[in-house]
Amino acid sequence: MADPGSEGTIRVLLADEGYLESLRELIDGQRELSVVGTATNGLNAIELVDELSPDAAVLDLHMPLLDGVSTVARLRRDHPSLCLIALTGDAAPALHRAAKESGADDVLLKTELVEALFERLTASRT
């Protein structure tokens, strides 16, 4: 059985409280990427990953109900091959380290988002 994204597009779930529309436009504007769902909190992100089986998830580290670090840890445990990208506006090294230790494949600052996110998501294909 083929991987859901192997036919040409990388299926991405977005979880962010404030930047969902901007992220969606950015990702949907790339022919290799497709947004398959959005969440505004960590619990909803986990439920949607379980339901939709995306290839990648882009998660804000500061979400309500369940923070991004805890969400990353749960998703990594339950979906070990899922590409997990953490986003934050916070440059604190301790937060970035916690996200990586919890299982994030990468942590990106929202200020460097456009270029870095596209590169990291397309690299998940290889």
PDB file of C-alpha atoms in Angstrom:
ATOM      1  CA  MET A   1       0.000   0.000   0.000  1.00  0.00           C
ATOM      2  CA  ALA A   2       1.399   3.401  -0.973  1.00  0.00           C
ATOM      3  CA  ASP A   3       2.125   6.124   1.539  1.00  0.00           C
ATOM      4  CA  PRO A   4      -0.692   8.735   1.406  1.00  0.00           C
ATOM      5  CA  GLY A   5       1.721  11.479   0.319  1.00  0.00           C
ATOM      6  CA  SER A   6       3.768   9.380  -2.106  1.00  0.00           C
ATOM      7  CA  GLU A   7       1.658  10.352  -5.110  1.00  0.00           C
ATOM      8  CA  GLY A   8       3.188  13.812  -5.274  1.00  0.00           C
ATOM      9  CA  THR A   9       2.038  15.997  -2.406  1.00  0.00           C
ATOM     10  CA  ILE A  10       3.059  16.153   1.219  1.00  0.00           C
ATOM     11  CA  ARG A  11      -0.072  16.211   3.389  1.00  0.00           C
ATOM     12  CA  VAL A  12       0.356  18.738   6.210  1.00  0.00           C
ATOM     13  CA  LEU A  13      -1.634  19.348   9.382  1.00  0.00           C
ATOM     14  CA  LEU A  14      -1.342  22.866  10.863  1.00  0.00           C
ATOM     15  CA  ALA A  15      -1.777  23.657  14.550  1.00  0.00           C
ATOM     16  CA  ASP A  16      -1.453  27.288  15.563  1.00  0.00           C
ATOM     17  CA  GLU A  17      -3.730  29.684  17.367  1.00  0.00           C
ATOM     18  CA  GLY A  18      -2.797  32.878  15.557  1.00  0.00           C
ATOM     19  CA  TYR A  19      -1.223  32.168  12.183  1.00  0.00           C
ATOM     20  CA  LEU A  20      -3.434  29.464  10.655  1.00  0.00           C
ATOM     21  CA  GLU A  21      -4.607  31.419   7.622  1.00  0.00           C
ATOM     22  CA  SER A  22      -1.124  32.712   6.801  1.00  0.00           C
ATOM     23  CA  LEU A  23       0.360  29.238   7.196  1.00  0.00           C
ATOM     24  CA  ARG A  24      -2.395  27.685   5.089  1.00  0.00           C
ATOM     25  CA  GLU A  25      -1.828  30.191   2.272  1.00  0.00           C
ATOM     26  CA  LEU A  26       1.923  29.632   2.405  1.00  0.00           C
ATOM     27  CA  ILE A  27       1.660  25.851   2.279  1.00  0.00           C
ATOM     28  CA  ASP A  28      -1.224  25.588  -0.170  1.00  0.00           C
ATOM     29  CA  GLY A  29       0.717  27.942  -2.471  1.00  0.00           C
ATOM     30  CA  GLN A  30       3.377  25.250  -2.968  1.00  0.00           C
ATOM     31  CA  ARG A  31       2.441  22.502  -5.394  1.00  0.00           C
ATOM     32  CA  GLU A  32       4.350  19.876  -3.368  1.00  0.00           C
ATOM     33  CA  LEU A  33       2.373  20.641  -0.194  1.00  0.00           C
ATOM     34  CA  SER A  34      -1.280  20.374   0.792  1.00  0.00           C
ATOM     35  CA  VAL A  35      -2.998  21.336   4.045  1.00  0.00           C
ATOM     36  CA  VAL A  36      -5.278  18.471   5.113  1.00  0.00           C
ATOM     37  CA  GLY A  37      -6.431  19.921   8.419  1.00  0.00           C
ATOM     38  CA  THR A  38      -6.039  22.694  10.967  1.00  0.00           C
ATOM     39  CA  ALA A  39      -6.187  22.855  14.749  1.00  0.00           C
ATOM     40  CA  THR A  40      -6.061  25.713  17.226  1.00  0.00           C
ATOM     41  CA  ASN A  41      -4.952  23.688  20.259  1.00  0.00           C
ATOM     42  CA  GLY A  42      -2.765  20.705  21.079  1.00  0.00           C
ATOM     43  CA  LEU A  43      -5.572  18.277  21.910  1.00  0.00           C
ATOM     44  CA  ASN A  44      -7.331  18.937  18.616  1.00  0.00           C
ATOM     45  CA  ALA A  45      -4.019  18.537  16.769  1.00  0.00           C
ATOM     46  CA  ILE A  46      -3.540  15.060  18.253  1.00  0.00           C
ATOM     47  CA  GLU A  47      -7.098  14.042  17.363  1.00  0.00           C
ATOM     48  CA  LEU A  48      -6.703  15.273  13.778  1.00  0.00           C
ATOM     49  CA  VAL A  49      -3.363  13.536  13.257  1.00  0.00           C
ATOM     50  CA  ASP A  50      -4.954  10.293  14.462  1.00  0.00           C
ATOM     51  CA  GLU A  51      -7.913  10.824  12.114  1.00  0.00           C
ATOM     52  CA  LEU A  52      -6.224  12.245   8.987  1.00  0.00           C
ATOM     53  CA  SER A  53      -2.777  10.548   9.018  1.00  0.00           C
ATOM     54  CA  PRO A  54      -0.865  13.491   7.506  1.00  0.00           C
ATOM     55  CA  ASP A  55       2.754  13.185   6.362  1.00  0.00           C
ATOM     56  CA  ALA A  56       3.785  16.186   8.478  1.00  0.00           C
ATOM     57  CA  ALA A  57       2.499  18.414  11.251  1.00  0.00           C
ATOM     58  CA  VAL A  58       3.489  22.031  11.869  1.00  0.00           C
ATOM     59  CA  LEU A  59       2.791  22.952  15.499  1.00  0.00           C
ATOM     60  CA  ASP A  60       3.005  26.191  17.443  1.00  0.00           C
ATOM     61  CA  LEU A  61       4.792  25.674  20.755  1.00  0.00           C
ATOM     62  CA  HIS A  62       2.418  28.052  22.589  1.00  0.00           C
ATOM     63  CA  MET A  63      -1.051  26.542  22.150  1.00  0.00           C
ATOM     64  CA  PRO A  64      -3.969  26.329  24.584  1.00  0.00           C
ATOM     65  CA  LEU A  65      -5.231  23.138  26.279  1.00  0.00           C
ATOM     66  CA  LEU A  66      -1.994  21.248  25.575  1.00  0.00           C
ATOM     67  CA  ASP A  67       1.241  23.073  24.852  1.00  0.00           C
ATOM     68  CA  GLY A  68       3.329  22.384  21.773  1.00  0.00           C
ATOM     69  CA  VAL A  69       6.119  20.499  23.560  1.00  0.00           C
ATOM     70  CA  SER A  70       3.626  18.064  25.120  1.00  0.00           C
ATOM     71  CA  THR A  71       1.793  17.740  21.806  1.00  0.00           C
ATOM     72  CA  VAL A  72       5.059  16.951  20.000  1.00  0.00           C
ATOM     73  CA  ALA A  73       5.941  14.292  22.593  1.00  0.00           C
ATOM     74  CA  ARG A  74       2.563  12.588  22.250  1.00  0.00           C
ATOM     75  CA  LEU A  75       2.588  12.702  18.453  1.00  0.00           C
ATOM     76  CA  ARG A  76       6.156  11.366  18.292  1.00  0.00           C
ATOM     77  CA  ARG A  77       5.204   8.477  20.571  1.00  0.00           C
ATOM     78  CA  ASP A  78       2.060   7.590  18.613  1.00  0.00           C
ATOM     79  CA  HIS A  79       3.318   8.431  15.102  1.00  0.00           C
ATOM     80  CA  PRO A  80       7.078   7.809  14.986  1.00  0.00           C
ATOM     81  CA  SER A  81       7.446   8.476  11.243  1.00  0.00           C
ATOM     82  CA  LEU A  82       5.448  11.735  11.208  1.00  0.00           C
ATOM     83  CA  CYS A  83       7.512  14.810  10.283  1.00  0.00           C
ATOM     84  CA  LEU A  84       7.051  17.224  13.206  1.00  0.00           C
ATOM     85  CA  ILE A  85       7.988  20.881  12.797  1.00  0.00           C
ATOM     86  CA  ALA A  86       7.635  23.169  15.816  1.00  0.00           C
ATOM     87  CA  LEU A  87       7.027  26.898  15.330  1.00  0.00           C
ATOM     88  CA  THR A  88       7.603  29.637  17.843  1.00  0.00           C
ATOM     89  CA  GLY A  89       8.089  33.348  18.123  1.00  0.00           C
ATOM     90  CA  ASP A  90      10.196  32.655  21.227  1.00  0.00           C
ATOM     91  CA  ALA A  91      13.967  32.533  20.655  1.00  0.00           C
ATOM     92  CA  ALA A  92      14.654  30.894  24.042  1.00  0.00           C
ATOM     93  CA  PRO A  93      17.186  28.067  23.539  1.00  0.00           C
ATOM     94  CA  ALA A  94      15.661  26.044  26.409  1.00  0.00           C
ATOM     95  CA  LEU A  95      12.277  25.944  24.669  1.00  0.00           C
ATOM     96  CA  HIS A  96      13.840  24.884  21.366  1.00  0.00           C
ATOM     97  CA  ARG A  97      15.854  22.179  23.150  1.00  0.00           C
ATOM     98  CA  ALA A  98      12.730  20.898  24.950  1.00  0.00           C
ATOM     99  CA  ALA A  99      10.849  20.650  21.653  1.00  0.00           C
ATOM    100  CA  LYS A 100      13.714  18.767  19.990  1.00  0.00           C
ATOM    101  CA  GLU A 101      14.095  16.427  22.970  1.00  0.00           C
ATOM    102  CA  SER A 102      10.345  15.739  22.812  1.00  0.00           C
ATOM    103  CA  GLY A 103      10.660  14.613  19.213  1.00  0.00           C
ATOM    104  CA  ALA A 104      10.418  17.648  16.923  1.00  0.00           C
ATOM    105  CA  ASP A 105      12.362  17.178  13.701  1.00  0.00           C
ATOM    106  CA  ASP A 106      13.050  20.896  13.668  1.00  0.00           C
ATOM    107  CA  VAL A 107      12.163  24.098  15.524  1.00  0.00           C
ATOM    108  CA  LEU A 108      11.654  27.213  13.427  1.00  0.00           C
ATOM    109  CA  LEU A 109      11.221  30.804  14.479  1.00  0.00           C
ATOM    110  CA  LYS A 110       8.166  32.377  12.930  1.00  0.00           C
ATOM    111  CA  THR A 111      10.411  35.178  11.668  1.00  0.00           C
ATOM    112  CA  GLU A 112      12.298  32.709   9.432  1.00  0.00           C
ATOM    113  CA  LEU A 113       9.223  30.727   8.576  1.00  0.00           C
ATOM    114  CA  VAL A 114       8.677  30.981   4.843  1.00  0.00           C
ATOM    115  CA  GLU A 115      12.006  29.754   3.535  1.00  0.00           C
ATOM    116  CA  ALA A 116      12.894  27.347   6.331  1.00  0.00           C
ATOM    117  CA  LEU A 117       9.475  25.700   6.553  1.00  0.00           C
ATOM    118  CA  PHE A 118       9.300  24.966   2.845  1.00  0.00           C
ATOM    119  CA  GLU A 119      12.824  23.526   2.834  1.00  0.00           C
ATOM    120  CA  ARG A 120      12.209  21.334   5.883  1.00  0.00           C
ATOM    121  CA  LEU A 121       8.834  20.003   4.723  1.00  0.00           C
ATOM    122  CA  THR A 122      10.074  19.121   1.249  1.00  0.00           C
ATOM    123  CA  ALA A 123      13.145  17.469   2.802  1.00  0.00           C
ATOM    124  CA  SER A 124      10.802  15.156   4.745  1.00  0.00           C
ATOM    125  CA  ARG A 125      10.082  13.494   1.421  1.00  0.00           C
ATOM    126  CA  THR A 126      13.639  12.071   1.192  1.00  0.00           C
TER     127      THR A 126
END
